[in-house]
């Protein structure tokens, strides 16, 4: 299974804009092409092992896990299992895997198009973290001649907000960087909050960069809309009830020499935002209310 992991990492290295889930789907499609399995069950077993190897690359990556699971559901449906011979099954499997990869690659463009009705002249948008689909939909809005401005949180500790600000500046979109802790302070000047998601869970809530939850709480207190832009391959069969249900993942943070070494640091990289604090999810499946997510998940994983 080393080859599938190597190909997955190579795809990500070659294309910085490629989503983790899409790279996983493409790597799994290559497994089908290379397979020397002599039976349909053998091919299915090979794919399952390859998907598990990819998920083991980063056990906390929700989009990687969701992409692998969706691929397995998509390509191993009844029509595949009922194929009369291995050659037919393999051909059908390759066709399905390539189609799934193509659909996934087109997801951002579809989301960007759907989101245009939500952005109007003169609006001010608060964004948090770095999301390729958020940057793309803001670019599409600017290309249409809509005048808007963006507040962008700094995104400590890894500076994802700085990455977003740089991307927006390159697109000539007015952007102002604020401290992460200034989100509530700046909220009254904003018309909406727009974020991406690492994962969309069964409740209709999202798992995203740390700080998303507190921004959504502040937005809710001031009656501001919170929109989430997320590709359907990030829909995950997870049902967290609180922050403790998330698998802990931390990123390095340096508080400098003034912090005594005996002081503990809690530095989770993401949090869970319940559906009650989200207005709409803009996805390649359409614009959804949080309550509609569970129905879409059922359809995706059938």
mmCIF file of C-alpha atoms in Angstrom:
data_model
loop_
_atom_site.group_PDB
_atom_site.id
_atom_site.type_symbol
_atom_site.label_atom_id
_atom_site.label_comp_id
_atom_site.label_asym_id
_atom_site.label_seq_id
_atom_site.Cartn_x
_atom_site.Cartn_y
_atom_site.Cartn_z
ATOM 1 C CA UNK A 1 0.000 0.000 0.000
ATOM 2 C CA UNK A 2 3.052 2.248 -0.029
ATOM 3 C CA UNK A 3 2.419 3.163 -3.684
ATOM 4 C CA UNK A 4 -1.044 4.638 -3.092
ATOM 5 C CA UNK A 5 0.281 6.782 -0.242
ATOM 6 C CA UNK A 6 3.234 7.950 -2.338
ATOM 7 C CA UNK A 7 0.945 8.881 -5.230
ATOM 8 C CA UNK A 8 -1.408 10.726 -2.877
ATOM 9 C CA UNK A 9 1.447 12.794 -1.443
ATOM 10 C CA UNK A 10 2.855 13.448 -4.917
ATOM 11 C CA UNK A 11 -0.503 14.776 -6.145
ATOM 12 C CA UNK A 12 -0.659 17.207 -3.220
ATOM 13 C CA UNK A 13 2.933 18.312 -3.789
ATOM 14 C CA UNK A 14 2.363 18.961 -7.505
ATOM 15 C CA UNK A 15 -0.833 20.990 -7.096
ATOM 16 C CA UNK A 16 -1.092 23.258 -4.059
ATOM 17 C CA UNK A 17 -4.759 23.954 -4.870
ATOM 18 C CA UNK A 18 -5.790 20.307 -4.907
ATOM 19 C CA UNK A 19 -8.015 19.329 -2.000
ATOM 20 C CA UNK A 20 -6.865 16.462 0.195
ATOM 21 C CA UNK A 21 -10.031 14.471 -0.531
ATOM 22 C CA UNK A 22 -9.657 14.897 -4.310
ATOM 23 C CA UNK A 23 -6.023 13.737 -4.158
ATOM 24 C CA UNK A 24 -7.169 10.667 -2.217
ATOM 25 C CA UNK A 25 -9.883 9.916 -4.780
ATOM 26 C CA UNK A 26 -7.391 10.179 -7.658
ATOM 27 C CA UNK A 27 -4.901 7.943 -5.862
ATOM 28 C CA UNK A 28 -7.591 5.315 -5.259
ATOM 29 C CA UNK A 29 -8.602 5.456 -8.921
ATOM 30 C CA UNK A 30 -5.017 4.573 -9.831
ATOM 31 C CA UNK A 31 -5.205 1.538 -7.551
ATOM 32 C CA UNK A 32 -8.004 0.173 -9.750
ATOM 33 C CA UNK A 33 -5.940 0.663 -12.923
ATOM 34 C CA UNK A 34 -2.894 -1.114 -11.468
ATOM 35 C CA UNK A 35 -4.782 -3.909 -9.734
ATOM 36 C CA UNK A 36 -3.726 -7.490 -10.463
ATOM 37 C CA UNK A 37 -6.637 -8.954 -8.481
ATOM 38 C CA UNK A 38 -8.185 -12.080 -10.003
ATOM 39 C CA UNK A 39 -11.653 -11.703 -8.471
ATOM 40 C CA UNK A 40 -14.131 -8.908 -7.784
ATOM 41 C CA UNK A 41 -13.889 -9.539 -4.054
ATOM 42 C CA UNK A 42 -10.107 -9.399 -4.311
ATOM 43 C CA UNK A 43 -10.300 -6.019 -6.046
ATOM 44 C CA UNK A 44 -12.711 -4.694 -3.429
ATOM 45 C CA UNK A 45 -10.361 -5.902 -0.660
ATOM 46 C CA UNK A 46 -7.410 -4.201 -2.364
ATOM 47 C CA UNK A 47 -9.328 -0.928 -2.560
ATOM 48 C CA UNK A 48 -10.403 -1.139 1.071
ATOM 49 C CA UNK A 49 -6.806 -1.674 2.183
ATOM 50 C CA UNK A 50 -5.632 1.249 0.033
ATOM 51 C CA UNK A 51 -8.312 3.525 1.490
ATOM 52 C CA UNK A 52 -7.293 2.511 5.021
ATOM 53 C CA UNK A 53 -3.635 3.201 4.226
ATOM 54 C CA UNK A 54 -4.558 6.700 3.077
ATOM 55 C CA UNK A 55 -6.637 7.368 6.180
ATOM 56 C CA UNK A 56 -3.697 6.244 8.307
ATOM 57 C CA UNK A 57 -1.567 9.024 6.746
ATOM 58 C CA UNK A 58 -3.354 11.477 8.998
ATOM 59 C CA UNK A 59 -5.877 9.950 11.366
ATOM 60 C CA UNK A 60 -7.249 13.374 12.366
ATOM 61 C CA UNK A 61 -7.889 14.645 8.799
ATOM 62 C CA UNK A 62 -11.672 14.630 8.474
ATOM 63 C CA UNK A 63 -11.809 15.509 4.770
ATOM 64 C CA UNK A 64 -9.344 12.701 3.961
ATOM 65 C CA UNK A 65 -11.437 10.193 5.849
ATOM 66 C CA UNK A 66 -14.684 11.437 4.290
ATOM 67 C CA UNK A 67 -13.213 11.418 0.760
ATOM 68 C CA UNK A 68 -12.024 7.821 1.111
ATOM 69 C CA UNK A 69 -15.329 6.633 2.567
ATOM 70 C CA UNK A 70 -17.388 8.403 -0.086
ATOM 71 C CA UNK A 71 -15.215 6.914 -2.817
ATOM 72 C CA UNK A 72 -15.691 3.416 -1.447
ATOM 73 C CA UNK A 73 -19.449 3.901 -1.257
ATOM 74 C CA UNK A 74 -19.582 5.410 -4.740
ATOM 75 C CA UNK A 75 -17.565 2.790 -6.596
ATOM 76 C CA UNK A 76 -18.651 -0.386 -4.791
ATOM 77 C CA UNK A 77 -22.400 -0.083 -5.166
ATOM 78 C CA UNK A 78 -24.649 -2.937 -6.257
ATOM 79 C CA UNK A 79 -23.959 -2.612 -10.002
ATOM 80 C CA UNK A 80 -20.265 -3.233 -9.344
ATOM 81 C CA UNK A 81 -20.756 -6.166 -6.997
ATOM 82 C CA UNK A 82 -23.232 -7.811 -9.381
ATOM 83 C CA UNK A 83 -20.963 -7.616 -12.438
ATOM 84 C CA UNK A 84 -20.610 -10.976 -14.168
ATOM 85 C CA UNK A 85 -16.853 -10.802 -14.719
ATOM 86 C CA UNK A 86 -13.819 -9.001 -13.352
ATOM 87 C CA UNK A 87 -13.057 -7.157 -16.600
ATOM 88 C CA UNK A 88 -16.509 -5.559 -16.724
ATOM 89 C CA UNK A 89 -16.374 -4.724 -13.034
ATOM 90 C CA UNK A 90 -12.944 -3.121 -13.350
ATOM 91 C CA UNK A 91 -13.970 -1.049 -16.388
ATOM 92 C CA UNK A 92 -17.088 0.151 -14.603
ATOM 93 C CA UNK A 93 -15.086 0.901 -11.479
ATOM 94 C CA UNK A 94 -12.519 2.976 -13.385
ATOM 95 C CA UNK A 95 -15.311 4.920 -15.116
ATOM 96 C CA UNK A 96 -17.010 5.624 -11.796
ATOM 97 C CA UNK A 97 -13.819 6.608 -10.024
ATOM 98 C CA UNK A 98 -12.840 9.016 -12.809
ATOM 99 C CA UNK A 99 -16.349 10.498 -12.840
ATOM 100 C CA UNK A 100 -16.259 10.954 -9.075
ATOM 101 C CA UNK A 101 -12.874 12.683 -9.279
ATOM 102 C CA UNK A 102 -14.164 15.005 -12.035
ATOM 103 C CA UNK A 103 -17.300 15.868 -10.041
ATOM 104 C CA UNK A 104 -15.158 16.609 -6.996
ATOM 105 C CA UNK A 105 -12.848 18.893 -8.983
ATOM 106 C CA UNK A 106 -15.845 20.858 -10.267
ATOM 107 C CA UNK A 107 -17.339 21.294 -6.793
ATOM 108 C CA UNK A 108 -15.627 24.601 -5.984
ATOM 109 C CA UNK A 109 -16.770 26.245 -9.205
ATOM 110 C CA UNK A 110 -20.358 25.200 -8.585
ATOM 111 C CA UNK A 111 -20.248 26.526 -5.022
ATOM 112 C CA UNK A 112 -18.731 29.814 -6.203
ATOM 113 C CA UNK A 113 -21.576 30.216 -8.689
ATOM 114 C CA UNK A 114 -24.313 29.429 -6.149
ATOM 115 C CA UNK A 115 -22.861 31.835 -3.604
ATOM 116 C CA UNK A 116 -23.100 34.894 -5.835
ATOM 117 C CA UNK A 117 -26.711 35.566 -4.850
ATOM 118 C CA UNK A 118 -25.598 36.027 -1.228
ATOM 119 C CA UNK A 119 -23.018 38.767 -1.860
ATOM 120 C CA UNK A 120 -24.295 42.236 -2.662
ATOM 121 C CA UNK A 121 -22.815 45.652 -3.404
ATOM 122 C CA UNK A 122 -21.410 47.412 -0.358
ATOM 123 C CA UNK A 123 -21.430 44.419 1.972
ATOM 124 C CA UNK A 124 -18.696 43.665 4.487
ATOM 125 C CA UNK A 125 -17.687 40.049 5.073
ATOM 126 C CA UNK A 126 -15.788 38.488 7.966
ATOM 127 C CA UNK A 127 -13.731 35.421 7.031
ATOM 128 C CA UNK A 128 -11.742 33.079 9.260
ATOM 129 C CA UNK A 129 -8.931 30.702 8.328
ATOM 130 C CA UNK A 130 -7.930 29.808 4.788
ATOM 131 C CA UNK A 131 -10.387 28.112 2.444
ATOM 132 C CA UNK A 132 -9.769 27.706 -1.286
ATOM 133 C CA UNK A 133 -13.481 27.640 -2.040
ATOM 134 C CA UNK A 134 -14.080 30.848 -0.035
ATOM 135 C CA UNK A 135 -11.291 32.639 -1.914
ATOM 136 C CA UNK A 136 -12.698 31.412 -5.246
ATOM 137 C CA UNK A 137 -16.253 32.553 -4.554
ATOM 138 C CA UNK A 138 -14.998 35.979 -3.439
ATOM 139 C CA UNK A 139 -12.954 36.168 -6.650
ATOM 140 C CA UNK A 140 -16.035 35.338 -8.725
ATOM 141 C CA UNK A 141 -18.009 38.064 -6.930
ATOM 142 C CA UNK A 142 -15.242 40.616 -7.598
ATOM 143 C CA UNK A 143 -15.077 39.512 -11.251
ATOM 144 C CA UNK A 144 -18.788 40.344 -11.561
ATOM 145 C CA UNK A 145 -18.071 43.901 -10.466
ATOM 146 C CA UNK A 146 -19.583 43.608 -6.987
ATOM 147 C CA UNK A 147 -17.979 46.042 -4.550
ATOM 148 C CA UNK A 148 -17.423 44.538 -1.108
ATOM 149 C CA UNK A 149 -14.766 44.474 1.585
ATOM 150 C CA UNK A 150 -13.391 41.750 3.822
ATOM 151 C CA UNK A 151 -12.210 41.523 7.418
ATOM 152 C CA UNK A 152 -9.884 38.580 7.893
ATOM 153 C CA UNK A 153 -8.773 37.124 11.224
ATOM 154 C CA UNK A 154 -5.028 36.544 11.544
ATOM 155 C CA UNK A 155 -5.502 32.799 12.030
ATOM 156 C CA UNK A 156 -2.922 31.963 14.666
ATOM 157 C CA UNK A 157 -0.866 29.917 15.219
ATOM 158 C CA UNK A 158 -0.251 28.940 11.584
ATOM 159 C CA UNK A 159 -1.139 32.261 9.966
ATOM 160 C CA UNK A 160 -3.896 30.962 7.711
ATOM 161 C CA UNK A 161 -5.598 34.349 7.826
ATOM 162 C CA UNK A 162 -2.436 35.975 6.503
ATOM 163 C CA UNK A 163 -2.533 33.508 3.587
ATOM 164 C CA UNK A 164 -6.138 34.501 2.897
ATOM 165 C CA UNK A 165 -5.350 38.217 3.132
ATOM 166 C CA UNK A 166 -2.465 37.832 0.684
ATOM 167 C CA UNK A 167 -4.690 35.948 -1.780
ATOM 168 C CA UNK A 168 -7.423 38.603 -1.576
ATOM 169 C CA UNK A 169 -4.925 41.441 -1.987
ATOM 170 C CA UNK A 170 -3.612 39.762 -5.146
ATOM 171 C CA UNK A 171 -7.204 39.778 -6.418
ATOM 172 C CA UNK A 172 -7.530 43.512 -5.603
ATOM 173 C CA UNK A 173 -10.247 42.796 -3.035
ATOM 174 C CA UNK A 174 -10.184 45.278 -0.101
ATOM 175 C CA UNK A 175 -9.086 43.309 2.959
ATOM 176 C CA UNK A 176 -8.225 44.200 6.560
ATOM 177 C CA UNK A 177 -6.530 41.767 8.950
ATOM 178 C CA UNK A 178 -7.728 41.732 12.558
ATOM 179 C CA UNK A 179 -6.607 39.893 15.679
ATOM 180 C CA UNK A 180 -8.398 36.605 16.264
ATOM 181 C CA UNK A 181 -9.619 38.027 19.561
ATOM 182 C CA UNK A 182 -11.152 41.049 17.776
ATOM 183 C CA UNK A 183 -13.841 39.064 15.958
ATOM 184 C CA UNK A 184 -16.648 40.071 18.331
ATOM 185 C CA UNK A 185 -15.390 43.670 18.384
ATOM 186 C CA UNK A 186 -15.558 43.933 14.575
ATOM 187 C CA UNK A 187 -18.787 41.954 14.144
ATOM 188 C CA UNK A 188 -21.111 44.968 14.259
ATOM 189 C CA UNK A 189 -19.402 46.345 11.146
ATOM 190 C CA UNK A 190 -19.968 43.142 9.175
ATOM 191 C CA UNK A 191 -22.991 42.004 7.211
ATOM 192 C CA UNK A 192 -22.113 38.334 7.278
ATOM 193 C CA UNK A 193 -19.571 35.701 8.241
ATOM 194 C CA UNK A 194 -18.224 33.378 5.546
ATOM 195 C CA UNK A 195 -16.116 30.320 6.409
ATOM 196 C CA UNK A 196 -15.052 27.044 4.882
ATOM 197 C CA UNK A 197 -15.111 23.718 6.713
ATOM 198 C CA UNK A 198 -12.797 20.828 7.316
ATOM 199 C CA UNK A 199 -15.829 18.639 7.776
ATOM 200 C CA UNK A 200 -19.617 18.892 7.710
ATOM 201 C CA UNK A 201 -21.124 16.475 10.230
ATOM 202 C CA UNK A 202 -24.452 14.670 10.444
ATOM 203 C CA UNK A 203 -26.087 17.267 12.694
ATOM 204 C CA UNK A 204 -25.502 19.983 10.097
ATOM 205 C CA UNK A 205 -22.746 21.518 12.191
ATOM 206 C CA UNK A 206 -19.180 21.939 11.034
ATOM 207 C CA UNK A 207 -15.675 21.168 12.207
ATOM 208 C CA UNK A 208 -13.322 23.951 11.204
ATOM 209 C CA UNK A 209 -10.336 26.011 12.288
ATOM 210 C CA UNK A 210 -10.227 26.882 15.978
ATOM 211 C CA UNK A 211 -12.159 30.098 16.597
ATOM 212 C CA UNK A 212 -14.993 29.371 14.173
ATOM 213 C CA UNK A 213 -17.315 28.490 17.044
ATOM 214 C CA UNK A 214 -16.729 31.698 18.994
ATOM 215 C CA UNK A 215 -17.137 33.770 15.807
ATOM 216 C CA UNK A 216 -20.466 32.032 15.146
ATOM 217 C CA UNK A 217 -21.544 32.742 18.742
ATOM 218 C CA UNK A 218 -20.750 36.441 18.340
ATOM 219 C CA UNK A 219 -22.537 36.550 14.984
ATOM 220 C CA UNK A 220 -25.596 34.912 16.484
ATOM 221 C CA UNK A 221 -25.653 37.420 19.360
ATOM 222 C CA UNK A 222 -25.651 40.294 16.847
ATOM 223 C CA UNK A 223 -28.050 38.549 14.446
ATOM 224 C CA UNK A 224 -25.537 38.242 11.611
ATOM 225 C CA UNK A 225 -25.728 35.475 9.023
ATOM 226 C CA UNK A 226 -23.082 32.731 9.086
ATOM 227 C CA UNK A 227 -22.541 31.043 5.739
ATOM 228 C CA UNK A 228 -20.423 27.930 5.220
ATOM 229 C CA UNK A 229 -18.903 27.038 1.844
ATOM 230 C CA UNK A 230 -18.043 23.332 1.729
ATOM 231 C CA UNK A 231 -17.681 20.640 -0.907
ATOM 232 C CA UNK A 232 -19.874 17.544 -0.522
ATOM 233 C CA UNK A 233 -16.813 15.298 -0.224
ATOM 234 C CA UNK A 234 -16.300 16.914 3.183
ATOM 235 C CA UNK A 235 -19.614 15.525 4.459
ATOM 236 C CA UNK A 236 -18.596 13.082 7.184
ATOM 237 C CA UNK A 237 -20.423 10.411 9.132
ATOM 238 C CA UNK A 238 -19.621 11.979 12.480
ATOM 239 C CA UNK A 239 -21.929 13.229 15.204
ATOM 240 C CA UNK A 240 -20.008 15.261 17.807
ATOM 241 C CA UNK A 241 -22.094 16.518 20.707
ATOM 242 C CA UNK A 242 -19.483 18.904 22.102
ATOM 243 C CA UNK A 243 -15.844 19.934 21.785
ATOM 244 C CA UNK A 244 -14.640 16.911 23.781
ATOM 245 C CA UNK A 245 -15.905 14.609 21.036
ATOM 246 C CA UNK A 246 -13.327 15.947 18.579
ATOM 247 C CA UNK A 247 -10.086 14.067 18.079
ATOM 248 C CA UNK A 248 -7.378 16.342 19.447
ATOM 249 C CA UNK A 249 -4.994 17.869 16.933
ATOM 250 C CA UNK A 250 -2.527 20.603 17.843
ATOM 251 C CA UNK A 251 -0.205 22.837 15.856
ATOM 252 C CA UNK A 252 3.047 24.310 17.165
ATOM 253 C CA UNK A 253 2.731 27.615 18.976
ATOM 254 C CA UNK A 254 5.446 29.776 20.527
ATOM 255 C CA UNK A 255 4.521 32.162 23.351
ATOM 256 C CA UNK A 256 8.101 33.328 23.771
ATOM 257 C CA UNK A 257 10.576 33.180 26.680
ATOM 258 C CA UNK A 258 8.334 35.007 29.172
ATOM 259 C CA UNK A 259 6.025 31.987 29.567
ATOM 260 C CA UNK A 260 7.360 29.665 32.294
ATOM 261 C CA UNK A 261 8.111 26.170 30.998
ATOM 262 C CA UNK A 262 5.931 24.632 33.743
ATOM 263 C CA UNK A 263 2.778 26.287 32.362
ATOM 264 C CA UNK A 264 0.634 23.925 30.298
ATOM 265 C CA UNK A 265 -0.574 24.967 26.853
ATOM 266 C CA UNK A 266 -3.877 23.827 25.346
ATOM 267 C CA UNK A 267 -3.761 24.457 21.619
ATOM 268 C CA UNK A 268 -6.398 22.549 19.630
ATOM 269 C CA UNK A 269 -6.359 23.304 15.907
ATOM 270 C CA UNK A 270 -10.123 23.122 15.333
ATOM 271 C CA UNK A 271 -13.507 23.298 16.997
ATOM 272 C CA UNK A 272 -17.085 22.193 16.440
ATOM 273 C CA UNK A 273 -19.778 24.731 15.576
ATOM 274 C CA UNK A 274 -23.322 23.401 16.213
ATOM 275 C CA UNK A 275 -25.950 23.844 13.476
ATOM 276 C CA UNK A 276 -27.954 26.314 15.597
ATOM 277 C CA UNK A 277 -25.358 28.999 14.842
ATOM 278 C CA UNK A 278 -25.174 28.450 11.076
ATOM 279 C CA UNK A 279 -27.500 30.083 8.559
ATOM 280 C CA UNK A 280 -26.864 28.167 5.325
ATOM 281 C CA UNK A 281 -24.341 25.777 3.833
ATOM 282 C CA UNK A 282 -23.327 26.500 0.250
ATOM 283 C CA UNK A 283 -22.381 23.174 -1.322
ATOM 284 C CA UNK A 284 -22.082 21.614 -4.768
ATOM 285 C CA UNK A 285 -25.332 19.792 -3.911
ATOM 286 C CA UNK A 286 -27.090 23.147 -3.557
ATOM 287 C CA UNK A 287 -27.660 25.717 -0.827
ATOM 288 C CA UNK A 288 -28.735 23.761 2.244
ATOM 289 C CA UNK A 289 -30.105 24.527 5.661
ATOM 290 C CA UNK A 290 -28.176 22.728 8.427
ATOM 291 C CA UNK A 291 -31.193 20.481 9.029
ATOM 292 C CA UNK A 292 -31.008 19.200 5.434
ATOM 293 C CA UNK A 293 -27.471 17.876 5.800
ATOM 294 C CA UNK A 294 -28.463 14.533 7.328
ATOM 295 C CA UNK A 295 -30.729 13.769 4.345
ATOM 296 C CA UNK A 296 -27.918 14.596 1.917
ATOM 297 C CA UNK A 297 -25.501 12.390 3.872
ATOM 298 C CA UNK A 298 -27.922 9.471 3.597
ATOM 299 C CA UNK A 299 -28.086 9.954 -0.190
ATOM 300 C CA UNK A 300 -24.308 10.253 -0.503
ATOM 301 C CA UNK A 301 -23.562 7.113 1.479
ATOM 302 C CA UNK A 302 -26.377 4.899 0.145
#
